Amino acid sequence: MAHIFDIDMIKAVYERYPARVAAARKALGRPLTLTEKILYAHLTQGEATKEYKRAGDYVDFAPDRVTMQDATAQMALLQFMTTGKSKVAVPTTVHCDHLIQARVGAKQDLQDALLKGNEVYQFLESISNKYGIGFWRPGAGIIHQVMLENYAFPGGMMIGTDSHTPNGGGLGMLAIGVGGADACDVMSGLPWELKQPKIIGVHLKGRLSGWASAKDVILVVAGILTVKGGTGAIVEYFGPGAQSLSATGKGTICNMGAEIGATTSTFGYDDSMRRYLTGTGRAEVVELADRIAEHLTGDPEVYADPGKYFDQVIEIDLSTLEPYINGPYTPDLAWPISKFAAAVKEHGWPEKLEVGLIGSCTNSSYEDLTRSASVARQAISKGLKATSEFTVTPGSETVRYTAERDGLLATFEEMGGVVLANACGPCIGQWARHIDDPERKNSILTSYNRNFAKRNDGHSSTHAFVASPELVTAMALSGHLSFNPLTDTLRNAAGEEVKLDEPVGLELPPKGFDVDDPGYKAPAADGSSVEVVVKPGSDRLQLLEPFPAWDGNNITGAVLLIKAKGKCTTDHISMAGPWLRYRGHLDNISNNTLTGAINAFNGEANKVKNQISGEYGEVPAVQRVYKAAGMPSVVVADQNYGEGSSREHAAMQPRHLGVRAVLVKSFARIHETNLKKQGMLALTFADESDFDKVQEDDRFDFTDLAQFTPGKPLTVVLIHKDGSKDTIICNHTYNAHQIEWFKAGSALNLIRAQQKK
């Protein structure tokens, strides 16, 4: 592992750090949190000249790198292809971890995935090769674990197209999950916009002992803050307890911070990070970081008086922390193990534990596996075997290979476990669950991060609970949820009552990490002659045609596609689930456009009036009729349109089908930006009651698009079927640059035009 990725980039970041932090301290006129140091050190403008208002100002940042997983990378890279750029502007990697289904075991499952997803993998490998992107093959591991082992560095800023990107906080980064459109911008050299976050401080004192683990820290925090409590905030952990945790333990805590809605979470640079960086072959990064160590953690004054500098402060004493089990159906329902058995009885949750699952991007480090294996080893020596199904998902090939070499995997198998492929698998529902009756209420326990209904196995009857891997291992031995390994005994095959000892783990492998083939493929030095592989007639992949530029005329005679009432999220606009397979094929995935939206005129989903035939049809089919006839169309909707994930498909699909404008009472901000990026008109009613004036057979005439300027509302005339008219005023939030996106047909079209100059 002598090769260090992106070492020149890391050197450059660290060289400018002292001046950037000094400028920020001067601009703010006070000591700084670690979060502020990283944010202000990554401003697109360079050195800070003013303070940005938390939860108020939108700020342009220049992240150091981009990371993508295989499901989200497809559309991001298809978009990047249209920019005309020959190489990505920042170090970027693609990781194949989402499309491997857990069925029988690692070897067979990986083979099946390679056969099934071959064309997607070939496309991702070839496009990565062409544009200077590092490619991690299927089986190499889960994106976040591979990232921590190879790329994360203290004080860095990274964006990734997966919500658990914050795992990088284990090495002191601000690592933030985004949509593919944002990734495409940064790969193209554009700034990345974020509302200046609030900052929550978590003061950890004491030290973990016994059965308590780093996972229990975030399980407790989730209970305190709930699934919404971290929204719009970055969580910064500090104090002696924080320094006592391993780097991978810190990663676990940051990873699951996504479950409280946090933008990301992070820890200050310390000895545990030094040990992990050195252990993963990055001693040179330690040397560089040590030179500016004071800038890679919060100022001492901040930690001495946290209430003055954080928007909220939480205190946790690790010395008194019990193991927790969270769930079911939500990751913030937190139960200390001492109260869990009673809660199971009180709520009537199925007491029998059917499956225990350990691993995932949240808990698959060497330390996690050794702590769990210490429980398994005791079980074997004390004559116990798993009475529940038990699965182990290593986080990376490096961890898997090392764990196999050190006998950990054999221990799990002897206890009755099955080792799955190094992939997301059951954590994201990629699991062929063996169950006699999917309707039957049942319980499973995982060391993953999410446990919403249907998340793991597609069955709403499954009660999923979340705990540390060592606790899951112990519970799988007992086979029931009322077992407390801290106090209870188990009966072995010989009929003896035996008690489990506390788990013991190793932070890093004593013989070092080892791997035969980590699964990495470096891109060509010059990709100009590389062909991007897309099979002709593929139903999963489709190269993008640039969207047409605005013709300079007013849009007139536009028809109403749908007037949607009530909640309309990105899932209503572009459903996930089985549609995941079409994430790289815009025309095919467009067949789910707005199928979940409720038509205000009939209260039904996916049933709108075809203005040409007068008959009712499915939304995408009706819109395709308008497109074929060359008729522009408009979508009208209610409050907070487009909330949910930052899925760019929800903006690209209507655009692809010929929708020109979306007129709503209010937008979710990320979706509004995505619409702007795709060259759409994203407008709001100046008077919300005008929503009621829109009738089913209306035509829309835009009268002043030629005067489209920042801050000036647009005028639209509604022409009703009886010939009467209503003139409505539409507000917008376009700045001058975003209006150029509209004129060019999309933000990417503008980049391509600039490339040609």
Coordinates of C-alpha atoms in Angstrom, one line a residue, residues 179-516:
G179 CA -27.0 14.6 -5.9
G180 CA -25.4 13.7 -9.2
A181 CA -25.9 17.2 -10.7
D182 CA -23.8 18.7 -7.9
A183 CA -21.0 16.1 -8.5
C184 CA -21.1 16.9 -12.2
D185 CA -20.7 20.6 -11.5
V186 CA -17.6 20.0 -9.3
M187 CA -16.1 17.5 -11.8
S188 CA -16.6 20.3 -14.4
G189 CA -14.8 22.9 -12.3
L190 CA -17.9 24.8 -11.2
P191 CA -18.4 26.0 -7.6
W192 CA -20.5 23.9 -5.3
E193 CA -23.3 25.8 -3.4
L194 CA -24.3 25.1 0.2
K195 CA -26.3 27.1 2.7
Q196 CA -23.8 28.0 5.5
P197 CA -24.7 25.3 8.1
K198 CA -25.4 25.6 11.7
I199 CA -23.0 23.8 14.0
I200 CA -23.9 21.3 16.7
G201 CA -21.2 20.5 19.2
V202 CA -21.1 17.1 20.9
H203 CA -18.8 17.0 23.9
L204 CA -17.6 13.5 24.6
K205 CA -15.9 12.8 28.0
G206 CA -14.8 9.6 29.6
R207 CA -13.9 6.4 27.8
L208 CA -15.9 3.4 26.4
S209 CA -15.7 0.1 28.2
G210 CA -17.2 -3.3 28.1
W211 CA -20.0 -3.9 25.6
A212 CA -20.3 -0.1 24.8
S213 CA -18.9 0.9 21.3
A214 CA -18.7 3.9 19.0
K215 CA -22.0 2.8 17.4
D216 CA -23.7 3.4 20.7
V217 CA -22.6 7.0 20.7
I218 CA -24.5 7.8 17.5
L219 CA -27.4 5.6 18.6
V220 CA -27.7 7.8 21.6
V221 CA -27.3 11.0 19.6
A222 CA -30.0 9.9 17.2
G223 CA -32.3 9.4 20.2
I224 CA -31.5 12.9 21.4
L225 CA -31.7 14.8 18.1
T226 CA -34.3 12.6 16.3
V227 CA -34.3 12.1 12.5
K228 CA -34.7 15.8 11.9
G229 CA -32.6 17.4 14.6
G230 CA -29.4 17.7 12.6
T231 CA -31.0 19.2 9.5
G232 CA -29.0 22.1 8.1
A233 CA -26.3 21.5 10.6
I234 CA -22.8 20.0 10.8
V235 CA -22.1 17.9 14.0
E236 CA -18.6 18.4 15.5
Y237 CA -17.5 16.0 18.1
F238 CA -14.8 17.0 20.6
G239 CA -13.3 16.4 24.0
P240 CA -11.2 13.7 25.6
G241 CA -13.8 11.0 24.8
A242 CA -13.6 11.9 21.1
Q243 CA -9.8 11.4 21.2
S244 CA -10.2 8.0 22.9
L245 CA -12.1 6.6 19.9
S246 CA -10.5 4.8 17.0
A247 CA -10.6 6.5 13.6
T248 CA -12.9 3.8 12.2
G249 CA -15.1 4.3 15.3
K250 CA -15.3 8.0 14.5
G251 CA -16.2 7.0 11.0
T252 CA -19.1 4.9 12.3
I253 CA -20.5 7.9 14.2
C254 CA -20.1 10.3 11.3
N255 CA -21.6 7.8 8.8
M256 CA -24.8 7.3 10.7
G257 CA -25.1 11.1 11.3
A258 CA -27.0 11.0 8.0
E259 CA -29.9 9.5 10.0
I260 CA -30.4 12.7 12.1
G261 CA -30.5 14.8 8.9
A262 CA -27.1 16.3 9.5
T263 CA -25.2 17.8 6.5
T264 CA -22.2 15.9 7.8
S265 CA -20.2 15.2 11.0
T266 CA -16.6 15.4 11.9
F267 CA -13.8 15.1 14.5
G268 CA -10.6 17.0 15.1
Y269 CA -7.2 15.5 14.0
D270 CA -5.7 13.4 16.7
D271 CA -3.5 10.3 17.5
S272 CA -6.1 7.8 16.4
M273 CA -6.1 9.4 12.9
R274 CA -2.3 9.3 12.9
R275 CA -2.4 5.6 13.7
Y276 CA -5.0 4.8 11.1
L277 CA -3.3 6.8 8.3
T278 CA 0.0 5.1 9.1
G279 CA -1.6 1.7 9.3
T280 CA -3.2 2.2 5.8
G281 CA 0.2 3.2 4.3
R282 CA -0.2 7.0 4.4
A283 CA 2.6 8.0 6.8
E284 CA 3.4 10.9 4.4
V285 CA -0.1 12.4 5.0
V286 CA 0.6 12.3 8.7
E287 CA 3.9 14.2 8.2
L288 CA 2.1 16.9 6.2
A289 CA -0.9 17.1 8.6
D290 CA 1.3 17.3 11.6
R291 CA 2.9 20.5 10.3
I292 CA -0.5 22.3 10.4
A293 CA -2.1 20.2 13.2
E294 CA -3.4 23.3 15.0
H295 CA -5.6 24.1 12.0
L296 CA -7.1 20.6 11.7
T297 CA -9.0 20.9 15.0
G298 CA -11.1 23.5 16.7
D299 CA -9.5 26.4 18.6
P300 CA -8.9 25.6 22.3
E301 CA -11.1 28.6 23.3
V302 CA -14.0 27.0 21.4
Y303 CA -13.8 23.7 23.3
A304 CA -13.3 25.5 26.6
D305 CA -16.5 27.4 26.2
P306 CA -18.6 25.5 23.6
G307 CA -21.9 27.2 24.4
K308 CA -20.5 30.4 23.0
Y309 CA -19.5 29.0 19.6
F310 CA -22.0 26.2 18.8
D311 CA -25.7 26.5 18.0
Q312 CA -26.4 23.6 20.3
V313 CA -24.2 21.5 22.7
I314 CA -24.8 17.9 23.7
E315 CA -22.8 16.3 26.5
I316 CA -22.2 12.5 26.6
D317 CA -20.1 10.6 29.2
L318 CA -18.7 7.5 27.5
S319 CA -17.8 5.9 30.8
T320 CA -21.5 5.5 31.7
L321 CA -22.7 4.7 28.2
E322 CA -24.8 1.5 27.8
P323 CA -25.1 -0.5 24.6
Y324 CA -28.2 0.6 22.7
I325 CA -30.6 -1.0 20.2
N326 CA -32.6 1.5 18.0
G327 CA -35.9 0.8 16.2
P328 CA -38.0 -0.6 14.8
Y329 CA -38.9 1.3 11.7
T330 CA -36.9 4.4 12.6
P331 CA -33.3 4.9 13.6
D332 CA -34.0 7.5 16.3
L333 CA -36.1 5.2 18.6
A334 CA -33.3 4.6 21.1
W335 CA -33.4 1.9 23.8
P336 CA -30.6 1.2 26.3
I337 CA -30.1 -2.6 26.4
S338 CA -31.2 -2.6 30.1
K339 CA -34.7 -1.4 29.0
F340 CA -35.0 -3.1 25.6
A341 CA -36.4 -6.5 26.6
A342 CA -39.3 -4.7 28.5
A343 CA -39.9 -2.5 25.4
V344 CA -40.1 -5.6 23.2
K345 CA -42.8 -7.1 25.5
E346 CA -44.7 -3.9 26.0
H347 CA -45.0 -3.1 22.3
G348 CA -45.6 -6.7 21.2
W349 CA -42.7 -6.8 18.7
P350 CA -41.8 -10.3 17.6
E351 CA -39.3 -11.5 20.2
K352 CA -37.7 -14.2 18.1
L353 CA -34.6 -12.9 16.3
E354 CA -34.7 -14.4 12.8
V355 CA -31.5 -12.8 11.3
G356 CA -28.5 -11.0 12.7
L357 CA -26.5 -9.0 10.1
I358 CA -23.1 -7.4 10.7
G359 CA -20.9 -5.3 8.5
S360 CA -22.0 -2.5 6.0
C361 CA -20.4 0.9 5.3
T362 CA -21.2 1.8 9.0
N363 CA -19.6 -1.0 10.8
S364 CA -17.2 -3.2 8.9
S365 CA -13.8 -2.1 10.1
Y366 CA -11.1 -4.5 11.3
E367 CA -11.9 -3.3 14.9
D368 CA -15.6 -4.1 14.4
L369 CA -14.8 -7.6 13.0
T370 CA -12.3 -8.4 15.8
R371 CA -14.8 -7.3 18.6
S372 CA -17.5 -9.4 17.0
A373 CA -15.2 -12.4 16.4
S374 CA -14.1 -12.3 20.1
V375 CA -17.8 -12.9 20.9
A376 CA -18.0 -15.7 18.2
R377 CA -14.8 -17.3 19.5
Q378 CA -16.2 -17.5 23.1
A379 CA -19.4 -19.0 21.7
I380 CA -17.4 -21.8 20.0
S381 CA -15.3 -22.5 23.2
K382 CA -18.4 -22.4 25.4
G383 CA -20.4 -24.8 23.1
L384 CA -22.8 -22.2 21.6
K385 CA -23.8 -21.7 18.0
A386 CA -25.9 -19.0 16.3
T387 CA -29.6 -19.8 16.6
S388 CA -30.6 -17.0 14.2
E389 CA -29.4 -16.7 10.6
F390 CA -26.1 -14.7 10.8
T391 CA -24.4 -12.8 7.9
V392 CA -21.1 -10.9 7.7
T393 CA -20.5 -8.2 5.1
P394 CA -16.9 -7.0 5.0
G395 CA -16.5 -3.3 4.0
S396 CA -13.6 -3.7 1.6
E397 CA -11.5 -6.4 0.0
T398 CA -8.6 -5.1 2.1
V399 CA -10.5 -5.7 5.3
R400 CA -11.9 -9.0 4.0
Y401 CA -8.5 -10.4 3.0
T402 CA -6.9 -9.3 6.2
A403 CA -9.8 -10.7 8.3
E404 CA -9.5 -14.0 6.4
R405 CA -5.7 -14.2 6.9
D406 CA -6.2 -13.6 10.6
G407 CA -8.8 -16.3 11.0
L408 CA -11.8 -14.0 11.8
L409 CA -14.0 -15.1 8.9
A410 CA -13.4 -18.8 9.7
T411 CA -14.5 -18.0 13.3
F412 CA -17.7 -16.5 12.0
E413 CA -18.4 -19.5 9.8
E414 CA -17.7 -21.9 12.6
M415 CA -20.3 -20.1 14.7
G416 CA -22.8 -20.6 11.9
G417 CA -22.3 -17.4 9.9
V418 CA -22.3 -16.7 6.1
V419 CA -19.8 -14.2 4.6
L420 CA -21.4 -12.0 1.9
A421 CA -19.7 -10.0 -0.8
N422 CA -17.9 -6.8 0.0
A423 CA -20.9 -4.6 -1.0
C424 CA -23.9 -2.8 0.3
G425 CA -26.2 -5.9 0.0
P426 CA -29.0 -6.1 2.6
C427 CA -28.3 -2.6 3.9
I428 CA -29.9 -1.1 0.8
G429 CA -32.4 -3.9 0.2
Q430 CA -30.1 -5.8 -2.2
W431 CA -31.0 -9.0 -0.3
A432 CA -32.9 -12.1 -1.4
R433 CA -34.4 -12.8 2.0
H434 CA -35.1 -16.4 2.9
I435 CA -38.5 -16.2 4.7
D436 CA -41.4 -18.7 4.6
D437 CA -44.1 -16.0 4.6
P438 CA -43.3 -12.3 3.7
E439 CA -46.5 -11.2 5.5
R440 CA -45.4 -12.7 8.8
K441 CA -44.3 -10.3 11.5
N442 CA -40.6 -10.9 12.2
S443 CA -37.6 -9.3 13.7
I444 CA -34.0 -8.7 12.4
L445 CA -31.1 -7.0 14.0
T446 CA -28.3 -5.3 12.0
S447 CA -25.2 -3.2 12.5
Y448 CA -26.3 -1.0 9.6
N449 CA -27.5 2.6 9.6
R450 CA -31.1 2.7 8.4
N451 CA -34.1 0.6 9.4
F452 CA -37.2 2.1 7.8
A453 CA -40.0 -0.3 6.7
K454 CA -39.0 -2.4 3.7
R455 CA -35.4 -0.9 3.7
N456 CA -33.6 -4.2 4.2
D457 CA -35.8 -6.9 2.6
G458 CA -38.7 -5.2 1.0
H459 CA -41.2 -6.5 3.6
S460 CA -43.1 -4.0 5.7
S461 CA -43.8 -6.9 8.2
T462 CA -40.0 -7.0 9.1
H463 CA -39.1 -5.2 12.3
A464 CA -35.5 -4.0 11.8
F465 CA -33.4 -2.9 14.8
V466 CA -30.0 -1.4 14.7
A467 CA -27.1 -2.1 17.2
S468 CA -23.3 -2.5 17.3
P469 CA -21.8 -5.6 15.4
E470 CA -20.7 -7.2 18.7
L471 CA -24.2 -6.9 20.2
V472 CA -25.8 -8.3 17.0
T473 CA -23.4 -11.3 17.2
A474 CA -24.3 -11.9 20.8
M475 CA -28.1 -11.6 20.1
A476 CA -27.8 -14.0 17.1
L477 CA -26.4 -16.6 19.6
S478 CA -29.4 -16.3 21.8
G479 CA -32.0 -16.0 19.0
H480 CA -34.3 -13.7 20.8
L481 CA -34.5 -9.9 21.5
S482 CA -35.1 -10.2 25.3
F483 CA -31.5 -11.4 25.8
N484 CA -29.1 -9.0 27.5
P485 CA -25.5 -10.3 27.2
L486 CA -24.3 -8.0 30.0
T487 CA -26.5 -9.8 32.6
D488 CA -28.0 -13.0 31.1
T489 CA -26.7 -16.5 30.5
L490 CA -27.2 -18.9 27.6
R491 CA -27.7 -22.7 27.7
N492 CA -25.2 -24.6 25.6
A493 CA -25.4 -28.0 23.8
A494 CA -24.3 -29.7 27.0
G495 CA -27.1 -28.0 29.0
E496 CA -24.8 -25.7 30.9
E497 CA -25.6 -22.1 31.6
V498 CA -22.8 -19.9 30.2
K499 CA -22.2 -16.2 30.2
L500 CA -20.4 -14.2 27.5
D501 CA -17.4 -12.1 28.5
E502 CA -17.0 -8.6 27.3
P503 CA -15.9 -8.3 23.7
V504 CA -12.3 -7.4 23.0
G505 CA -11.1 -5.8 19.7
L506 CA -8.0 -4.6 18.0
E507 CA -8.0 -1.2 16.4
L508 CA -5.6 -2.2 13.6
P509 CA -4.3 -5.6 12.5
P510 CA -1.1 -6.5 14.4
K511 CA 0.5 -7.9 11.2
G512 CA -0.8 -4.9 9.2
F513 CA -3.3 -4.8 6.4
D514 CA -2.8 -7.1 3.5
V515 CA -4.5 -7.6 0.1
D516 CA -3.9 -9.6 -3.0

